[in-house]
Coordinates of C-alpha atoms in Angstrom, one line a residue:
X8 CA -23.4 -7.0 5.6
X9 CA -21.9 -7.1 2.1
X10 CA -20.8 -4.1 -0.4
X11 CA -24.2 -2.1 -2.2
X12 CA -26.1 -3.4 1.1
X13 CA -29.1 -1.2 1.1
X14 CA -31.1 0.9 4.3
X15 CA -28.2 -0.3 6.0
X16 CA -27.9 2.1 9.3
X17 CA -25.1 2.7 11.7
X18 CA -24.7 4.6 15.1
X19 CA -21.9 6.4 15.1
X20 CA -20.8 8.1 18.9
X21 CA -18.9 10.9 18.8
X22 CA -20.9 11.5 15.4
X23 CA -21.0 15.3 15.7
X24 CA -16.7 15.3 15.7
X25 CA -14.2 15.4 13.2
X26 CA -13.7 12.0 12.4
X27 CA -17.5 11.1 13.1
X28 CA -18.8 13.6 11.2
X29 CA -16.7 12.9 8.3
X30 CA -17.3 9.3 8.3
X31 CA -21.2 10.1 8.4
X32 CA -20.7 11.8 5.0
X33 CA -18.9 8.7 3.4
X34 CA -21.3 6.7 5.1
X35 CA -24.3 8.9 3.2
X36 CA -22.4 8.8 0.0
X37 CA -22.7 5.2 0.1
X38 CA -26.2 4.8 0.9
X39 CA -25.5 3.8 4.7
X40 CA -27.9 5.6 7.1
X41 CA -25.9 7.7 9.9
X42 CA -27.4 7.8 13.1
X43 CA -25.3 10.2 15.7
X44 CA -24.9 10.2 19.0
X45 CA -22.9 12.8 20.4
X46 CA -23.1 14.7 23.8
X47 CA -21.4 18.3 22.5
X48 CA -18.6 18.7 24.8
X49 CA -16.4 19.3 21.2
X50 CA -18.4 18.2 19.1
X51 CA -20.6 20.7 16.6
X52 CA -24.3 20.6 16.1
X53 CA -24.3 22.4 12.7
X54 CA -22.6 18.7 12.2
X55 CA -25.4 16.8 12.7
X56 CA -27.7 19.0 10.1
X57 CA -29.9 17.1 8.0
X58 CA -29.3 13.7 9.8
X59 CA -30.6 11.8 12.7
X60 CA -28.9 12.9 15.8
X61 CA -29.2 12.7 20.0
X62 CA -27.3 14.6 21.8
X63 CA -26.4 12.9 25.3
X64 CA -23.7 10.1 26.7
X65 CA -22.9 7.4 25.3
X66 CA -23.0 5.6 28.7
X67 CA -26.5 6.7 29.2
X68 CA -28.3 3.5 29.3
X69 CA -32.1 4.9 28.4
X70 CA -30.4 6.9 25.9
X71 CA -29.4 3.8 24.0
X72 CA -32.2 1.7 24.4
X73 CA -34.3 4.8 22.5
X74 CA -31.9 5.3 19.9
X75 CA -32.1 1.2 19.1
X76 CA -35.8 1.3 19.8
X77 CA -36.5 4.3 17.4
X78 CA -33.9 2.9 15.0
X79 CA -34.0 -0.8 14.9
X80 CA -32.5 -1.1 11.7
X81 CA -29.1 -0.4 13.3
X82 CA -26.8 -2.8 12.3
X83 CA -23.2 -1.8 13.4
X84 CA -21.7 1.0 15.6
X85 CA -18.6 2.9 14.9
X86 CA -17.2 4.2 18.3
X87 CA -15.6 6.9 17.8
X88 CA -16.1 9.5 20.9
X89 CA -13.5 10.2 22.8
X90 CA -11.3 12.9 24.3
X91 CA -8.2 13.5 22.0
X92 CA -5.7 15.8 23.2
X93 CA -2.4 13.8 24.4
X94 CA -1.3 17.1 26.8
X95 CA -4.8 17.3 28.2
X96 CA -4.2 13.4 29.7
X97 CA -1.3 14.2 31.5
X98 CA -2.4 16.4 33.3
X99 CA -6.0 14.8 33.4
X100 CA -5.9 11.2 33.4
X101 CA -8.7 10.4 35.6
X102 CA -10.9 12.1 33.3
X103 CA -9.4 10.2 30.3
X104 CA -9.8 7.0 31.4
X105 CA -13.3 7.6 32.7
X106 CA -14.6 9.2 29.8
X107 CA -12.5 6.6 27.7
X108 CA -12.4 3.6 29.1
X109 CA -15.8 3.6 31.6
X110 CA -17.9 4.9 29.6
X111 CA -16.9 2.8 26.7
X112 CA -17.6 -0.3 29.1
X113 CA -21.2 1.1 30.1
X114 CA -21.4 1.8 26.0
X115 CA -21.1 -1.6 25.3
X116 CA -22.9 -3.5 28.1
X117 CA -25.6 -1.3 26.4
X118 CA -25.0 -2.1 22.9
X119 CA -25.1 -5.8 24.3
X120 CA -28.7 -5.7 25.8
X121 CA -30.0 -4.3 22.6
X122 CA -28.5 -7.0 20.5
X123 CA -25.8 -5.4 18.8
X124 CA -23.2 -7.1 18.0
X125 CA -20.7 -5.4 15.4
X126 CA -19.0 -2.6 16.6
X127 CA -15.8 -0.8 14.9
X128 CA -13.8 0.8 17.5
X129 CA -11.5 4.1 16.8
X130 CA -8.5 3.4 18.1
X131 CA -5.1 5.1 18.0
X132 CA -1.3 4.4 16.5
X133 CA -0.4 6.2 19.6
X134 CA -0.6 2.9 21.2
X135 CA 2.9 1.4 19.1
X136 CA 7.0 1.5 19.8
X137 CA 8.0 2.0 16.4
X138 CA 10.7 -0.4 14.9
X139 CA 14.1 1.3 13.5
X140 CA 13.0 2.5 11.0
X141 CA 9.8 3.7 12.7
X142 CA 7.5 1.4 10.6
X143 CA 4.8 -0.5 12.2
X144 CA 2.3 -3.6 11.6
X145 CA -0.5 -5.0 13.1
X146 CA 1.8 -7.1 15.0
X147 CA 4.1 -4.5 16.4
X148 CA 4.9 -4.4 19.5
X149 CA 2.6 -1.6 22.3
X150 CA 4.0 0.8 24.3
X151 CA 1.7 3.9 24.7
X152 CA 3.5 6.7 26.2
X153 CA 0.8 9.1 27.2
X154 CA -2.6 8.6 29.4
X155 CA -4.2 9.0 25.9
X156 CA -2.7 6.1 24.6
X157 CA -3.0 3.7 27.7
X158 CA -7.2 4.5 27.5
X159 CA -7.3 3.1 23.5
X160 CA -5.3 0.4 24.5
X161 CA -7.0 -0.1 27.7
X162 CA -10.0 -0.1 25.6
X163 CA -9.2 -2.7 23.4
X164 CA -8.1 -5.2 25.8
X165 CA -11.6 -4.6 27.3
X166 CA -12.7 -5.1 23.6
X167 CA -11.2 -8.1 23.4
X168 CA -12.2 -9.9 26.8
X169 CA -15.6 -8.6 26.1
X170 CA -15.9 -10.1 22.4
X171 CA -14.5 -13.6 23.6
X172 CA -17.3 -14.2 26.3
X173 CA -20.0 -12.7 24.4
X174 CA -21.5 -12.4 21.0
X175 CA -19.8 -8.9 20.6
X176 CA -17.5 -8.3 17.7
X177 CA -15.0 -5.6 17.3
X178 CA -12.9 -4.5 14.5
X179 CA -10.3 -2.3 15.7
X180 CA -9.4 0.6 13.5
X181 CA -5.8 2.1 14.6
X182 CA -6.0 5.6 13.3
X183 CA -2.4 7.4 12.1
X184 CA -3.2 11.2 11.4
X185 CA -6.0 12.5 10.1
X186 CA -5.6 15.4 8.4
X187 CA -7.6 17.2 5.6
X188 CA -11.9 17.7 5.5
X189 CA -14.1 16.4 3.4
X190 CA -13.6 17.6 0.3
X191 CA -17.2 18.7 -0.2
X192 CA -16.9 20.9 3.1
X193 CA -19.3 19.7 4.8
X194 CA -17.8 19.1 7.4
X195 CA -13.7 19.3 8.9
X196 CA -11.9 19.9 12.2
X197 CA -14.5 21.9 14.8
X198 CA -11.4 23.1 17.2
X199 CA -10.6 27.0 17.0
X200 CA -6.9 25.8 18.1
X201 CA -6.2 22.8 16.9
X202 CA -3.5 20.0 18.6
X203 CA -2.1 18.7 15.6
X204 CA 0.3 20.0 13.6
X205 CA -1.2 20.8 10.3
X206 CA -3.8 22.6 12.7
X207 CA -1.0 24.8 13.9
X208 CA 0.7 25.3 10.9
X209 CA -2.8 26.8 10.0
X210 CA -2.4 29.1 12.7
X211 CA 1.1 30.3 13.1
X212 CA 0.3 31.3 9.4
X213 CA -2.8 33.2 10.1
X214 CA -1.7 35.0 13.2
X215 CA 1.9 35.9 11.5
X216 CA 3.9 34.0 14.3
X217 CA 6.6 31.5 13.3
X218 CA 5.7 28.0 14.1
X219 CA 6.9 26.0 16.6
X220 CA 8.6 22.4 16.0
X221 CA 8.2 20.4 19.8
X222 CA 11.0 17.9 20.1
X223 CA 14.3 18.2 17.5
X224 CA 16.5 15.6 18.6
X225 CA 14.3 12.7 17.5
X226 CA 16.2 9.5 16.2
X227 CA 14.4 10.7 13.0
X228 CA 15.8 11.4 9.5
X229 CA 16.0 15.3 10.4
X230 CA 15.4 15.2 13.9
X231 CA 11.7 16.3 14.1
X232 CA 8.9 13.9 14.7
X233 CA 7.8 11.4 12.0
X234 CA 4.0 10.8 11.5
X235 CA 1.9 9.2 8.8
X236 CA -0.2 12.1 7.7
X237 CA -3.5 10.2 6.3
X238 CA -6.0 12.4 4.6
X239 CA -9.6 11.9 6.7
X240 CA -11.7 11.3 3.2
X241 CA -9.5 8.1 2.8
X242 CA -10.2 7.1 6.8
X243 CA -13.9 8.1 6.4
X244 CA -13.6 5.5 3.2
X245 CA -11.6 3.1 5.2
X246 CA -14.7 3.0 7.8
X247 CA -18.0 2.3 4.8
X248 CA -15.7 -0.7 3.5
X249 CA -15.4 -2.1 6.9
X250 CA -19.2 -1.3 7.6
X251 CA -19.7 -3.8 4.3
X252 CA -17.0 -6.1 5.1
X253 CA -17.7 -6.7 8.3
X254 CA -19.2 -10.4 8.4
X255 CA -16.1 -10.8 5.9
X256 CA -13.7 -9.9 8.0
X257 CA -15.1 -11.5 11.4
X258 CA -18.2 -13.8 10.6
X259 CA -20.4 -14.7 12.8
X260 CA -19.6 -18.3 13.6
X261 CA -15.8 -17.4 12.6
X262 CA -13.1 -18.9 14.6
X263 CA -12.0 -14.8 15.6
X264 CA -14.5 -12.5 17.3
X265 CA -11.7 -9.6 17.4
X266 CA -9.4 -7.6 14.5
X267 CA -7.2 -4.7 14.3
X268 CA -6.4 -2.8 10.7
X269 CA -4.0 0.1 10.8
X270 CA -5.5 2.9 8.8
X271 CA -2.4 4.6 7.4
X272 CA -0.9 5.7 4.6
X273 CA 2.3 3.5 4.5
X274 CA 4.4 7.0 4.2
X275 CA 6.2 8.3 6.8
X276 CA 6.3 12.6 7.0
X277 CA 8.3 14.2 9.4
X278 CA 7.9 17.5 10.9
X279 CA 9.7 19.8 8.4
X280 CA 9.0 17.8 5.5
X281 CA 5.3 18.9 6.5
X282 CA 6.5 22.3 6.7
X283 CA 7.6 22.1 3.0
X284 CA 4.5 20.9 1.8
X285 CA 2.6 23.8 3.4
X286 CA 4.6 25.6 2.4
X287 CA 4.5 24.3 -1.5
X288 CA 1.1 24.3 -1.5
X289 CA 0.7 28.1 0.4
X290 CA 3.8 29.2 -2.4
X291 CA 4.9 31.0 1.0
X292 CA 7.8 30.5 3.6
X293 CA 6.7 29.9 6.8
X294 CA 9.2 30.8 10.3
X295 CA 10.0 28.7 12.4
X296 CA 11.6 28.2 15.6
X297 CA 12.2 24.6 18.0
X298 CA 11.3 23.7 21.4
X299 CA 11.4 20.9 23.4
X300 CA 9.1 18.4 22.9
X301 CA 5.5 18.0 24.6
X302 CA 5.0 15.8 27.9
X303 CA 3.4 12.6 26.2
X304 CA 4.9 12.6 22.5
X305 CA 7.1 10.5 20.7
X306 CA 9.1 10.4 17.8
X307 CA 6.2 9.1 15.8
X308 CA 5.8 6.3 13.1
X309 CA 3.9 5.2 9.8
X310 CA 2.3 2.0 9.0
X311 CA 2.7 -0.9 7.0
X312 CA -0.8 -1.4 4.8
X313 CA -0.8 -4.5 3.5
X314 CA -3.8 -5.8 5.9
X315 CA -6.1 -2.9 5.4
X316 CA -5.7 -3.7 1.6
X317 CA -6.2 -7.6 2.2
X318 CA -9.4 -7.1 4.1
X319 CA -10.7 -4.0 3.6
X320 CA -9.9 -3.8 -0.2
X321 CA -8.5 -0.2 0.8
X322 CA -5.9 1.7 -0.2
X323 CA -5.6 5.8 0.6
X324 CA -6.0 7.9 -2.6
X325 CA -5.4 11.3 -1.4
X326 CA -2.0 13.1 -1.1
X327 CA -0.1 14.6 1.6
X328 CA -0.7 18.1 -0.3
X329 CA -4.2 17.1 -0.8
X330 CA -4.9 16.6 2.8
X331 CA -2.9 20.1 2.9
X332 CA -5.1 22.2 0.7
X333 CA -8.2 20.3 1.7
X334 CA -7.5 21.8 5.4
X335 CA -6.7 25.0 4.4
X336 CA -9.9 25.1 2.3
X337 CA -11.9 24.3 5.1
X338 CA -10.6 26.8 7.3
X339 CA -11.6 29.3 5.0
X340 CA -15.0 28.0 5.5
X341 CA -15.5 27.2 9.3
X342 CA -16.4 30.5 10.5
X343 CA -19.4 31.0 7.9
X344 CA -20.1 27.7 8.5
X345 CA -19.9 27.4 12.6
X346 CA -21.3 30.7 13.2
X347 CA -18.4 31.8 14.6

């Protein structure tokens, strides 16, 4: 697979999602063929207009064999379903690490039989212990603090057992936080009440309430959490120039079946520095008030790029206030376009 590859296609679970969706439109704009797979538990149908879509499981064996039988031109899959919410898999980590982790194994025995053999996994930053000053490589060292975590991790050590005894290849994507839509609104995040914190920014300011910092006694710069805030265009970018670098990166009869890239802006936000910025780009104050932080977090951490720029040829192009106005755009166009 190289760069202006043509009637490439691509299966992307979880394709009816925020990230998925969004990396189906980058994938369109650049002449790759989405095919979506997507069962609907949060994912939107109005996402999947206008492009090949089955809703079901992605550990539904029958279900894969069709999809590969009726699209045989597939060529790579980007994994990206999964459940999400780091609260949610504390208090539910059975259900994490079966919809995460068992399915995923069932997913790629599948992928497996049908002769697929690139697959680009969305995995998480979640997974790191920062260093001191909460900056992270490929190379950093793991210590995933929620049940959210432990499944990407889980995952990729499956990933990489599974790639070393078989023909399958993984590149795995470590996502640091998406925020922003696509900039053509076509599609952004489907949740009513978002997790993140951009998300709830969005809300305390449209229900009048101040909003609420969790954790204030971070080893941070100001005390509040420290993320790297990466605008999802950028990630959905990231994703096509893996798609085309893929033999690059891992060919076939390469010494390495297995990769990981952090997909990050190599900035590190924290907390109230994000409230500025909302509130620069709203040209409103916005209240606030602290609280202890959530069962799961951490204090957070940014990544080092230097590798997704070396393989990838990528770099992030968007802004933090970008990724700010891009989100607030799309709010004011979810309803009309969700139905809602």
């Amino acid at each position: 697979m190289t760069e202006g590859n043509e009637n490439v296609k691509v299966l992307i679970t979880g394709g009816a999602g925020f990230i998925g969706s969004t990396v189906a439109s980058a994938c369109l704009d650049a002449g790759i063929t989405p095919v979506l797979l997507d069962s609907l538990v949060t994912g939107r149908a109005e996402f999947t207009r206008g492009r090949a879509f089955y809703e079901g499981d992605i550990a539904d064996g029958e279900l894969i064999d069709r999809i590969f039988a009726e699209h045989p031109e597939i060529s790579a899959v980007i994994h990206c379903a999964a459940l999400i919410v780091v609260p949610d898999s504390v208090s539910e980590p059975l259900r994490y690490y079966r919809v995460n982790v068992a399915k995923t194994i069932a997913l790629t025995e599948h992928l497996l039989r049908n002769g697929c053999d690139r697959l680009l996994f969305s995995s998480s930053a979640s997974i790191y212990t920062a260093g001191a000053d909460f900056s992270v490589d490929e190379d950093s060292a793991l210590d995933p603090l929620s049940p959210y975590a432990r499944t990407k991790m889980v995952t990729e050590l499956v990933f990489k057992d599974a790639a070393q005894a078989s023909p399958l290849r993984v590149l795995s994507l470590r996502y640091f936080n998406p925020i922003g839509a696509d900039p053509s609104l076509r599609t952004g995040l489907q949740a009513a009440v978002p997790s993140h914190a951009l998300g709830k920014l969005i809300q305390a300011r449209t229900n009048g309430l101040p909003f609420r910092i969790t954790g204030t006694e971070w080893p941070t710069r100001d005390g509040s959490g420290i993320r790297d805030y990466v605008h999802v265009w950028d990630l959905a970018r990231a994703h096509v120039a893996a798609v085309q670098r893929f033999d690059e990166v891992l060919p076939l009869d390469g010494p390495n079946c297995y990769e990981v890239i952090n997909l990050g802006t190599g900035r590190g936000t924290t907390v109230r520095e994000l409230i500025t910025a909302f509130e620069a780009v709203t040209g409103a104050p916005l209240p606030v008030e602290e609280a202890p932080a959530r069962p799961g977090d951490n204090a957070g951490a940014f990544t080092r790029t230097a590798k997704a720029q070396r393989l990838l040829g990528w770099h992030p192009e968007l802004s933090l206030e970008q990724g700010i106005a891009d989100t607030l755009a799309w709010f004011g166009h979810r309803e009309a376009m969700l139905g809602l």
